[in-house]
């Protein structure tokens, strides 16, 4: 079946450091790929998405490129802020499903001043 | 900005009891979902709901679970005969269009503790 694997956390960084969170997936067909973020005490919010190979999703300085050849969707940000401290979830959605997203385990990111 | 709201934020119940978790999806959305996250584990799909019926459900969604949209605004998850392993954060989500390429909007979650 479909699945998502992302790097374990927590990831601790200093402000202005470069952030990468690895995400790889296994899927049949042509899934859409997503990064969701969960700030403390809040629900999951869509950060960015890509619906086909080679698409790049971007938002709030974060980027991820849908790489079909490596089945990856790594999240990057060039200069993190304390406010980026959160849990980040990689997810995929089957083309034939009805919102049945497969989520990764989540990666906690802690940014220190 | 429209949002998905969930109540209660935290529910504590005794094993064997019934609980109802409530959600108010975004008003013009058509697709509704429940997910759950056991502490320290992945967010897992439970069920999707469209046009007043279940579209898809996971193996977690056994016959103790049911969903209902009793009126035009609420979407509820009922768990009968609760078990210790039902303890989790339950997230409601909604989508305005076919979700495989669209965004799911999540509520803040309802934490269920079964003692």
PDB file of C-alpha atoms in Angstrom:
ATOM      1  CA  UNK A   1       0.000   0.000   0.000  1.00  0.00           C
ATOM      2  CA  UNK A   2       0.898   3.636  -0.075  1.00  0.00           C
ATOM      3  CA  UNK A   3       3.134   5.011   2.623  1.00  0.00           C
ATOM      4  CA  UNK A   4       5.223   8.009   3.600  1.00  0.00           C
ATOM      5  CA  UNK A   5       8.512   7.975   5.453  1.00  0.00           C
ATOM      6  CA  UNK A   6      10.026  11.120   6.892  1.00  0.00           C
ATOM      7  CA  UNK A   7      13.064  11.787   8.983  1.00  0.00           C
ATOM      8  CA  UNK A   8      12.707  11.494  12.708  1.00  0.00           C
ATOM      9  CA  UNK A   9      13.015  14.435  15.003  1.00  0.00           C
ATOM     10  CA  UNK A  10      13.397  16.432  16.935  1.00  0.00           C
ATOM     11  CA  UNK A  11      15.481  18.663  14.750  1.00  0.00           C
ATOM     12  CA  UNK A  12      17.025  21.523  16.702  1.00  0.00           C
ATOM     13  CA  UNK A  13      18.380  24.514  14.823  1.00  0.00           C
ATOM     14  CA  UNK A  14      19.566  28.002  15.506  1.00  0.00           C
ATOM     15  CA  UNK A  15      17.698  30.929  14.012  1.00  0.00           C
ATOM     16  CA  UNK A  16      18.716  31.653  10.390  1.00  0.00           C
ATOM     17  CA  UNK A  17      19.995  28.107   9.865  1.00  0.00           C
ATOM     18  CA  UNK A  18      19.071  26.019   6.820  1.00  0.00           C
ATOM     19  CA  UNK A  19      16.367  23.422   7.339  1.00  0.00           C
ATOM     20  CA  UNK A  20      15.847  20.209   5.413  1.00  0.00           C
ATOM     21  CA  UNK A  21      13.306  17.544   6.319  1.00  0.00           C
ATOM     22  CA  UNK A  22      13.503  14.436   4.174  1.00  0.00           C
ATOM     23  CA  UNK A  23      10.366  12.733   2.937  1.00  0.00           C
ATOM     24  CA  UNK A  24      10.098   9.722   0.666  1.00  0.00           C
ATOM     25  CA  UNK A  25       6.994   7.911  -0.434  1.00  0.00           C
ATOM     26  CA  UNK A  26       5.729   4.666  -1.868  1.00  0.00           C
ATOM     27  CA  UNK A  27       2.647   4.853  -4.027  1.00  0.00           C
ATOM     28  CA  UNK A  28       0.875   3.388  -6.989  1.00  0.00           C
ATOM     29  CA  UNK A  29      -0.429   5.771  -9.566  1.00  0.00           C
ATOM     30  CA  UNK A  30       0.219   9.482  -9.392  1.00  0.00           C
ATOM     31  CA  UNK A  31      -0.355  10.834  -5.907  1.00  0.00           C
ATOM     32  CA  UNK A  32      -0.457  14.448  -4.864  1.00  0.00           C
ATOM     33  CA  UNK A  33       2.069  15.372  -2.181  1.00  0.00           C
ATOM     34  CA  UNK A  34       1.665  17.763   0.721  1.00  0.00           C
ATOM     35  CA  UNK A  35       3.462  19.254   3.674  1.00  0.00           C
ATOM     36  CA  UNK A  36       1.299  20.091   6.658  1.00  0.00           C
ATOM     37  CA  UNK A  37       2.450  21.980   9.755  1.00  0.00           C
ATOM     38  CA  UNK A  38       1.102  21.753  13.283  1.00  0.00           C
ATOM     39  CA  UNK A  39       1.927  24.598  15.632  1.00  0.00           C
ATOM     40  CA  UNK A  40       1.589  23.953  19.374  1.00  0.00           C
ATOM     41  CA  UNK A  41      -2.032  23.653  20.407  1.00  0.00           C
ATOM     42  CA  UNK A  42      -3.348  23.952  16.867  1.00  0.00           C
ATOM     43  CA  UNK A  43      -4.630  21.699  14.114  1.00  0.00           C
ATOM     44  CA  UNK A  44      -2.784  20.732  10.970  1.00  0.00           C
ATOM     45  CA  UNK A  45      -2.433  23.469   8.379  1.00  0.00           C
ATOM     46  CA  UNK A  46      -1.454  23.033   4.769  1.00  0.00           C
ATOM     47  CA  UNK A  47       2.002  24.463   4.184  1.00  0.00           C
ATOM     48  CA  UNK A  48       2.483  23.583   0.519  1.00  0.00           C
ATOM     49  CA  UNK A  49       1.556  21.012  -2.076  1.00  0.00           C
ATOM     50  CA  UNK A  50       2.537  19.575  -5.455  1.00  0.00           C
ATOM     51  CA  UNK A  51       0.206  17.605  -7.671  1.00  0.00           C
ATOM     52  CA  UNK A  52       2.517  16.213 -10.335  1.00  0.00           C
ATOM     53  CA  UNK A  53       6.127  15.306 -10.961  1.00  0.00           C
ATOM     54  CA  UNK A  54       8.612  18.187 -11.038  1.00  0.00           C
ATOM     55  CA  UNK A  55       6.105  20.598  -9.494  1.00  0.00           C
ATOM     56  CA  UNK A  56       7.569  22.803  -6.800  1.00  0.00           C
ATOM     57  CA  UNK A  57       5.368  23.866  -3.928  1.00  0.00           C
ATOM     58  CA  UNK A  58       6.339  26.951  -1.953  1.00  0.00           C
ATOM     59  CA  UNK A  59       4.946  29.018   0.888  1.00  0.00           C
ATOM     60  CA  UNK A  60       6.342  31.196   3.702  1.00  0.00           C
ATOM     61  CA  UNK A  61       9.904  30.606   2.490  1.00  0.00           C
ATOM     62  CA  UNK A  62       9.487  26.820   2.476  1.00  0.00           C
ATOM     63  CA  UNK A  63       9.917  24.805  -0.712  1.00  0.00           C
ATOM     64  CA  UNK A  64       9.542  21.193  -1.796  1.00  0.00           C
ATOM     65  CA  UNK A  65       9.884  19.603  -5.225  1.00  0.00           C
ATOM     66  CA  UNK A  66       7.978  16.505  -6.318  1.00  0.00           C
ATOM     67  CA  UNK A  67      10.708  14.115  -7.506  1.00  0.00           C
ATOM     68  CA  UNK A  68       9.193  11.047  -9.126  1.00  0.00           C
ATOM     69  CA  UNK A  69      12.543   9.498  -9.982  1.00  0.00           C
ATOM     70  CA  UNK A  70      13.616   9.443  -6.323  1.00  0.00           C
ATOM     71  CA  UNK A  71      10.062   9.275  -4.910  1.00  0.00           C
ATOM     72  CA  UNK A  72      10.872  12.188  -2.653  1.00  0.00           C
ATOM     73  CA  UNK A  73       9.363  15.477  -1.512  1.00  0.00           C
ATOM     74  CA  UNK A  74      11.948  17.025   0.788  1.00  0.00           C
ATOM     75  CA  UNK A  75      11.059  20.217   2.623  1.00  0.00           C
ATOM     76  CA  UNK A  76      13.598  23.052   2.735  1.00  0.00           C
ATOM     77  CA  UNK A  77      13.862  26.536   4.119  1.00  0.00           C
ATOM     78  CA  UNK A  78      16.899  28.699   3.731  1.00  0.00           C
ATOM     79  CA  UNK A  79      16.695  30.682   6.975  1.00  0.00           C
ATOM     80  CA  UNK A  80      14.443  29.516   9.781  1.00  0.00           C
ATOM     81  CA  UNK A  81      12.875  31.668  12.471  1.00  0.00           C
ATOM     82  CA  UNK A  82      11.822  30.846  16.019  1.00  0.00           C
ATOM     83  CA  UNK A  83       8.230  31.026  14.790  1.00  0.00           C
ATOM     84  CA  UNK A  84       8.909  28.036  12.512  1.00  0.00           C
ATOM     85  CA  UNK A  85       9.086  25.770  15.556  1.00  0.00           C
ATOM     86  CA  UNK A  86       6.370  23.189  14.935  1.00  0.00           C
ATOM     87  CA  UNK A  87       5.740  19.622  13.844  1.00  0.00           C
ATOM     88  CA  UNK A  88       5.907  19.074  10.086  1.00  0.00           C
ATOM     89  CA  UNK A  89       4.031  16.267   8.358  1.00  0.00           C
ATOM     90  CA  UNK A  90       4.612  14.954   4.871  1.00  0.00           C
ATOM     91  CA  UNK A  91       1.522  13.432   3.276  1.00  0.00           C
ATOM     92  CA  UNK A  92       0.258  11.939   0.052  1.00  0.00           C
ATOM     93  CA  UNK A  93      -3.174  11.553  -1.409  1.00  0.00           C
ATOM     94  CA  UNK A  94      -4.101   8.793  -3.805  1.00  0.00           C
ATOM     95  CA  UNK A  95      -5.623   9.900  -7.056  1.00  0.00           C
ATOM     96  CA  UNK A  96      -8.458   7.425  -6.534  1.00  0.00           C
ATOM     97  CA  UNK A  97      -9.114   8.127  -2.882  1.00  0.00           C
ATOM     98  CA  UNK A  98     -11.536  10.454  -1.180  1.00  0.00           C
ATOM     99  CA  UNK A  99      -9.269  12.377   1.129  1.00  0.00           C
ATOM    100  CA  UNK A 100      -7.513   9.284   2.385  1.00  0.00           C
ATOM    101  CA  UNK A 101      -4.222  10.960   3.037  1.00  0.00           C
ATOM    102  CA  UNK A 102      -1.247   8.935   4.191  1.00  0.00           C
ATOM    103  CA  UNK A 103       0.780  10.928   6.675  1.00  0.00           C
ATOM    104  CA  UNK A 104       4.351  10.537   7.755  1.00  0.00           C
ATOM    105  CA  UNK A 105       5.147  10.302  11.450  1.00  0.00           C
ATOM    106  CA  UNK A 106       5.878  13.999  11.727  1.00  0.00           C
ATOM    107  CA  UNK A 107       9.140  15.782  12.420  1.00  0.00           C
ATOM    108  CA  UNK A 108       9.382  18.181  15.317  1.00  0.00           C
ATOM    109  CA  UNK A 109      11.479  21.240  14.558  1.00  0.00           C
ATOM    110  CA  UNK A 110      12.780  23.430  17.366  1.00  0.00           C
ATOM    111  CA  UNK A 111      14.393  26.736  16.420  1.00  0.00           C
ATOM    112  CA  UNK A 112      16.363  28.514  19.129  1.00  0.00           C
ATOM    113  CA  UNK A 113      17.246  32.220  19.171  1.00  0.00           C
TER     114      UNK A 113
ATOM    115  CA  UNK B   1     -10.977  33.246   7.726  1.00  0.00           C
ATOM    116  CA  UNK B   2     -13.352  30.259   7.859  1.00  0.00           C
ATOM    117  CA  UNK B   3     -12.217  27.390  10.020  1.00  0.00           C
ATOM    118  CA  UNK B   4     -13.203  23.938  11.183  1.00  0.00           C
ATOM    119  CA  UNK B   5     -14.226  23.870  14.836  1.00  0.00           C
ATOM    120  CA  UNK B   6     -14.327  20.856  17.109  1.00  0.00           C
ATOM    121  CA  UNK B   7     -15.850  20.171  20.497  1.00  0.00           C
ATOM    122  CA  UNK B   8     -14.989  19.142  23.091  1.00  0.00           C
ATOM    123  CA  UNK B   9     -11.302  19.920  23.158  1.00  0.00           C
ATOM    124  CA  UNK B  10     -10.796  17.151  25.704  1.00  0.00           C
ATOM    125  CA  UNK B  11     -13.087  14.288  26.679  1.00  0.00           C
ATOM    126  CA  UNK B  12     -12.387  11.805  29.446  1.00  0.00           C
ATOM    127  CA  UNK B  13     -14.545   8.687  29.582  1.00  0.00           C
ATOM    128  CA  UNK B  14     -14.665   5.304  31.192  1.00  0.00           C
ATOM    129  CA  UNK B  15     -14.006   2.216  29.118  1.00  0.00           C
ATOM    130  CA  UNK B  16     -17.244   0.868  27.675  1.00  0.00           C
ATOM    131  CA  UNK B  17     -18.979   4.220  27.520  1.00  0.00           C
ATOM    132  CA  UNK B  18     -20.122   6.007  24.391  1.00  0.00           C
ATOM    133  CA  UNK B  19     -18.640   9.303  23.238  1.00  0.00           C
ATOM    134  CA  UNK B  20     -19.666  11.771  20.572  1.00  0.00           C
ATOM    135  CA  UNK B  21     -17.140  14.142  19.084  1.00  0.00           C
ATOM    136  CA  UNK B  22     -18.551  17.101  17.255  1.00  0.00           C
ATOM    137  CA  UNK B  23     -17.280  19.116  14.338  1.00  0.00           C
ATOM    138  CA  UNK B  24     -18.523  22.123  12.417  1.00  0.00           C
ATOM    139  CA  UNK B  25     -16.863  22.029   8.989  1.00  0.00           C
ATOM    140  CA  UNK B  26     -16.372  25.067   6.805  1.00  0.00           C
ATOM    141  CA  UNK B  27     -19.824  26.064   5.629  1.00  0.00           C
ATOM    142  CA  UNK B  28     -19.582  25.562   1.862  1.00  0.00           C
ATOM    143  CA  UNK B  29     -17.485  22.411   1.996  1.00  0.00           C
ATOM    144  CA  UNK B  30     -18.831  19.128   0.705  1.00  0.00           C
ATOM    145  CA  UNK B  31     -16.316  16.511   1.853  1.00  0.00           C
ATOM    146  CA  UNK B  32     -15.801  15.614   5.471  1.00  0.00           C
ATOM    147  CA  UNK B  33     -13.288  13.437   7.279  1.00  0.00           C
ATOM    148  CA  UNK B  34     -12.136  12.100  10.582  1.00  0.00           C
ATOM    149  CA  UNK B  35      -8.512  11.317  11.329  1.00  0.00           C
ATOM    150  CA  UNK B  36      -6.879  10.330  14.562  1.00  0.00           C
ATOM    151  CA  UNK B  37      -3.427  10.490  16.064  1.00  0.00           C
ATOM    152  CA  UNK B  38      -2.418   8.245  18.906  1.00  0.00           C
ATOM    153  CA  UNK B  39       0.230   9.956  20.998  1.00  0.00           C
ATOM    154  CA  UNK B  40       3.619   9.671  19.314  1.00  0.00           C
ATOM    155  CA  UNK B  41       2.235   7.933  16.235  1.00  0.00           C
ATOM    156  CA  UNK B  42       1.148   8.869  12.731  1.00  0.00           C
ATOM    157  CA  UNK B  43      -1.992  10.736  11.835  1.00  0.00           C
ATOM    158  CA  UNK B  44      -4.314   8.004  10.544  1.00  0.00           C
ATOM    159  CA  UNK B  45      -7.323   8.187   8.255  1.00  0.00           C
ATOM    160  CA  UNK B  46     -10.574   6.957   9.739  1.00  0.00           C
ATOM    161  CA  UNK B  47     -13.396   7.862   7.374  1.00  0.00           C
ATOM    162  CA  UNK B  48     -14.507  10.140   4.569  1.00  0.00           C
ATOM    163  CA  UNK B  49     -18.071  11.322   4.048  1.00  0.00           C
ATOM    164  CA  UNK B  50     -19.736  12.864   1.036  1.00  0.00           C
ATOM    165  CA  UNK B  51     -23.317  13.347  -0.057  1.00  0.00           C
ATOM    166  CA  UNK B  52     -24.611  12.013   3.249  1.00  0.00           C
ATOM    167  CA  UNK B  53     -22.830   8.723   3.104  1.00  0.00           C
ATOM    168  CA  UNK B  54     -19.468   7.180   3.873  1.00  0.00           C
ATOM    169  CA  UNK B  55     -17.159   7.278   0.859  1.00  0.00           C
ATOM    170  CA  UNK B  56     -14.303   5.326   2.336  1.00  0.00           C
ATOM    171  CA  UNK B  57     -13.256   3.992   5.722  1.00  0.00           C
ATOM    172  CA  UNK B  58     -10.160   2.415   7.173  1.00  0.00           C
ATOM    173  CA  UNK B  59      -9.817  -0.817   9.072  1.00  0.00           C
ATOM    174  CA  UNK B  60      -9.710   1.209  12.269  1.00  0.00           C
ATOM    175  CA  UNK B  61     -13.289   2.319  11.652  1.00  0.00           C
ATOM    176  CA  UNK B  62     -14.974  -0.803  12.968  1.00  0.00           C
ATOM    177  CA  UNK B  63     -18.644  -1.238  13.818  1.00  0.00           C
ATOM    178  CA  UNK B  64     -18.218   0.687  17.089  1.00  0.00           C
ATOM    179  CA  UNK B  65     -17.630   3.840  15.065  1.00  0.00           C
ATOM    180  CA  UNK B  66     -20.239   5.822  13.208  1.00  0.00           C
ATOM    181  CA  UNK B  67     -20.507   9.240  11.610  1.00  0.00           C
ATOM    182  CA  UNK B  68     -23.454  11.444  11.017  1.00  0.00           C
ATOM    183  CA  UNK B  69     -24.313  14.809   9.586  1.00  0.00           C
ATOM    184  CA  UNK B  70     -27.521  15.446  11.488  1.00  0.00           C
ATOM    185  CA  UNK B  71     -28.108  18.914  10.115  1.00  0.00           C
ATOM    186  CA  UNK B  72     -26.546  21.300   7.663  1.00  0.00           C
ATOM    187  CA  UNK B  73     -23.668  22.280   9.873  1.00  0.00           C
ATOM    188  CA  UNK B  74     -22.531  19.541  12.256  1.00  0.00           C
ATOM    189  CA  UNK B  75     -20.541  16.410  11.531  1.00  0.00           C
ATOM    190  CA  UNK B  76     -20.211  13.946  14.384  1.00  0.00           C
ATOM    191  CA  UNK B  77     -18.120  10.916  15.219  1.00  0.00           C
ATOM    192  CA  UNK B  78     -19.662   8.454  17.663  1.00  0.00           C
ATOM    193  CA  UNK B  79     -17.662   5.730  19.343  1.00  0.00           C
ATOM    194  CA  UNK B  80     -19.623   3.079  21.220  1.00  0.00           C
ATOM    195  CA  UNK B  81     -18.169   0.744  23.830  1.00  0.00           C
ATOM    196  CA  UNK B  82     -14.945   2.698  24.045  1.00  0.00           C
ATOM    197  CA  UNK B  83     -11.669   0.846  24.569  1.00  0.00           C
ATOM    198  CA  UNK B  84      -8.411   1.993  26.091  1.00  0.00           C
ATOM    199  CA  UNK B  85      -6.821   1.946  22.645  1.00  0.00           C
ATOM    200  CA  UNK B  86      -9.321   4.537  21.399  1.00  0.00           C
ATOM    201  CA  UNK B  87      -7.408   7.143  23.394  1.00  0.00           C
ATOM    202  CA  UNK B  88      -6.084   9.573  20.801  1.00  0.00           C
ATOM    203  CA  UNK B  89      -6.432  13.030  19.314  1.00  0.00           C
ATOM    204  CA  UNK B  90      -9.272  13.024  16.801  1.00  0.00           C
ATOM    205  CA  UNK B  91      -9.139  15.542  13.977  1.00  0.00           C
ATOM    206  CA  UNK B  92     -12.063  16.559  11.829  1.00  0.00           C
ATOM    207  CA  UNK B  93     -11.330  17.924   8.367  1.00  0.00           C
ATOM    208  CA  UNK B  94     -13.289  19.240   5.437  1.00  0.00           C
ATOM    209  CA  UNK B  95     -12.638  20.020   1.802  1.00  0.00           C
ATOM    210  CA  UNK B  96     -14.453  22.106  -0.734  1.00  0.00           C
ATOM    211  CA  UNK B  97     -13.655  19.937  -3.678  1.00  0.00           C
ATOM    212  CA  UNK B  98     -12.390  16.559  -4.642  1.00  0.00           C
ATOM    213  CA  UNK B  99      -9.625  16.170  -2.155  1.00  0.00           C
ATOM    214  CA  UNK B 100      -6.927  14.251  -3.931  1.00  0.00           C
ATOM    215  CA  UNK B 101      -5.522  17.435  -5.361  1.00  0.00           C
ATOM    216  CA  UNK B 102      -7.057  19.853  -2.936  1.00  0.00           C
ATOM    217  CA  UNK B 103      -6.453  20.933   0.570  1.00  0.00           C
ATOM    218  CA  UNK B 104      -7.941  19.449   3.683  1.00  0.00           C
ATOM    219  CA  UNK B 105      -8.811  21.976   6.368  1.00  0.00           C
ATOM    220  CA  UNK B 106      -8.314  20.515   9.830  1.00  0.00           C
ATOM    221  CA  UNK B 107      -9.807  21.435  13.155  1.00  0.00           C
ATOM    222  CA  UNK B 108      -7.724  21.750  16.301  1.00  0.00           C
ATOM    223  CA  UNK B 109      -8.629  18.274  17.445  1.00  0.00           C
ATOM    224  CA  UNK B 110     -10.503  16.616  20.277  1.00  0.00           C
ATOM    225  CA  UNK B 111      -8.403  14.679  22.711  1.00  0.00           C
ATOM    226  CA  UNK B 112     -10.137  11.507  23.909  1.00  0.00           C
ATOM    227  CA  UNK B 113      -8.864   9.771  27.015  1.00  0.00           C
ATOM    228  CA  UNK B 114     -10.382   6.398  27.856  1.00  0.00           C
ATOM    229  CA  UNK B 115      -9.735   5.187  31.403  1.00  0.00           C
TER     230      UNK B 115
END
